Short mmCIF file of C-alpha atoms in Angstrom, two decimals:
data_model
loop_
_atom_site.label_atom_id
_atom_site.label_comp_id
_atom_site.label_asym_id
_atom_site.label_seq_id
_atom_site.Cartn_x
_atom_site.Cartn_y
_atom_site.Cartn_z
CA UNK A 1 71.39 121.96 120.55
CA UNK A 2 71.20 122.08 117.14
CA UNK A 3 69.40 119.18 113.89
CA UNK A 4 72.16 117.20 112.43
CA UNK A 5 69.62 115.18 108.76
CA UNK A 6 72.59 113.20 107.59
CA UNK A 7 71.25 112.31 103.97
CA UNK A 8 73.05 109.09 101.71
CA UNK A 9 73.20 106.80 105.01
CA UNK A 10 74.00 103.40 103.61
CA UNK A 11 71.05 101.00 104.66
CA UNK A 12 73.53 98.71 106.53
CA UNK A 13 75.17 101.36 108.20
CA UNK A 14 71.91 102.85 109.71
CA UNK A 15 70.90 99.16 111.08
CA UNK A 16 73.97 98.98 112.62
CA UNK A 17 73.54 102.10 114.04
CA UNK A 18 70.36 100.95 115.21
CA UNK A 19 71.33 98.26 116.42
CA UNK A 20 73.95 99.49 118.68
CA UNK A 21 72.05 101.92 120.57
CA UNK A 22 69.71 98.63 121.26
CA UNK A 23 71.75 96.91 123.54
CA UNK A 24 73.13 99.84 124.87
CA UNK A 25 69.31 101.07 125.74
CA UNK A 26 69.89 104.21 123.59
CA UNK A 27 68.00 106.29 120.53
CA UNK A 28 69.47 105.91 117.43
CA UNK A 29 70.01 110.05 117.69
CA UNK A 30 71.66 109.85 121.39
CA UNK A 31 73.27 106.35 120.10
CA UNK A 32 75.22 108.53 116.83
CA UNK A 33 75.49 111.33 119.51
CA UNK A 34 78.04 109.04 121.53
CA UNK A 35 79.33 107.67 118.75
CA UNK A 36 80.66 111.17 117.01
CA UNK A 37 81.55 112.27 120.10
CA UNK A 38 84.37 109.66 120.25
CA UNK A 39 85.37 109.24 117.42
CA UNK A 40 86.22 112.68 116.87
CA UNK A 41 89.10 114.66 118.98
CA UNK A 42 88.46 117.04 121.48
CA UNK A 43 89.68 120.71 120.33
CA UNK A 44 92.47 120.08 122.77
CA UNK A 45 93.50 116.89 121.70
CA UNK A 46 94.55 118.58 118.53
CA UNK A 47 97.87 119.37 117.53
CA UNK A 48 99.55 117.60 121.47
CA UNK A 49 103.04 116.74 120.46
CA UNK A 50 103.59 112.82 122.14
CA UNK A 51 106.36 114.96 125.01
CA UNK A 52 103.08 117.49 125.26
CA UNK A 53 100.98 114.18 125.91
CA UNK A 54 104.46 112.03 127.76
CA UNK A 55 104.53 115.84 130.13
CA UNK A 56 100.44 115.88 131.06
CA UNK A 57 100.19 111.91 132.27
CA UNK A 58 103.40 112.31 133.91
CA UNK A 59 103.51 115.24 135.79
CA UNK A 60 106.10 116.31 138.42
CA UNK A 61 107.76 113.47 137.51
CA UNK A 62 110.92 113.76 136.36
CA UNK A 63 113.03 110.66 135.24
CA UNK A 64 116.32 110.14 136.78
CA UNK A 65 119.85 109.10 135.97
CA UNK A 66 119.11 105.28 136.06
CA UNK A 67 116.20 105.19 134.30
CA UNK A 68 117.61 107.12 131.34
CA UNK A 69 120.26 104.89 131.23
CA UNK A 70 118.37 102.20 132.02
CA UNK A 71 116.01 103.46 128.25
CA UNK A 72 118.78 104.16 126.84
CA UNK A 73 120.17 100.45 127.41
CA UNK A 74 116.81 99.66 126.30
CA UNK A 75 117.43 101.39 122.73
CA UNK A 76 120.39 100.12 121.74
CA UNK A 77 119.72 96.45 122.00
CA UNK A 78 119.53 94.71 119.11
CA UNK A 79 115.79 93.87 117.16
CA UNK A 80 115.46 90.17 117.72
CA UNK A 81 115.47 88.16 114.28
CA UNK A 82 111.92 87.73 112.71
CA UNK A 83 110.25 84.86 113.24
CA UNK A 84 110.23 81.77 110.95
CA UNK A 85 107.36 80.10 109.06
CA UNK A 86 109.01 78.08 106.53
CA UNK A 87 109.10 74.56 108.88
#
């Protein structure tokens, strides 16, 4: 594993990281690694189209004609009126 040295970290950010690490029962280094892993996309996630993500979720399941008709009807419904706050 490699090492990473961060210079010029804002004191408030460092304190937040230390507090989060304490709450999670981790060292500051472990917490920073966890935060970075959750914040950065994995190589598999980059550049995936919406259709590709949907296919990954649905697997082999396909929409039937009734599903397509319901989606089409929903898409063509008029938008609701925006809320009014003037009384």
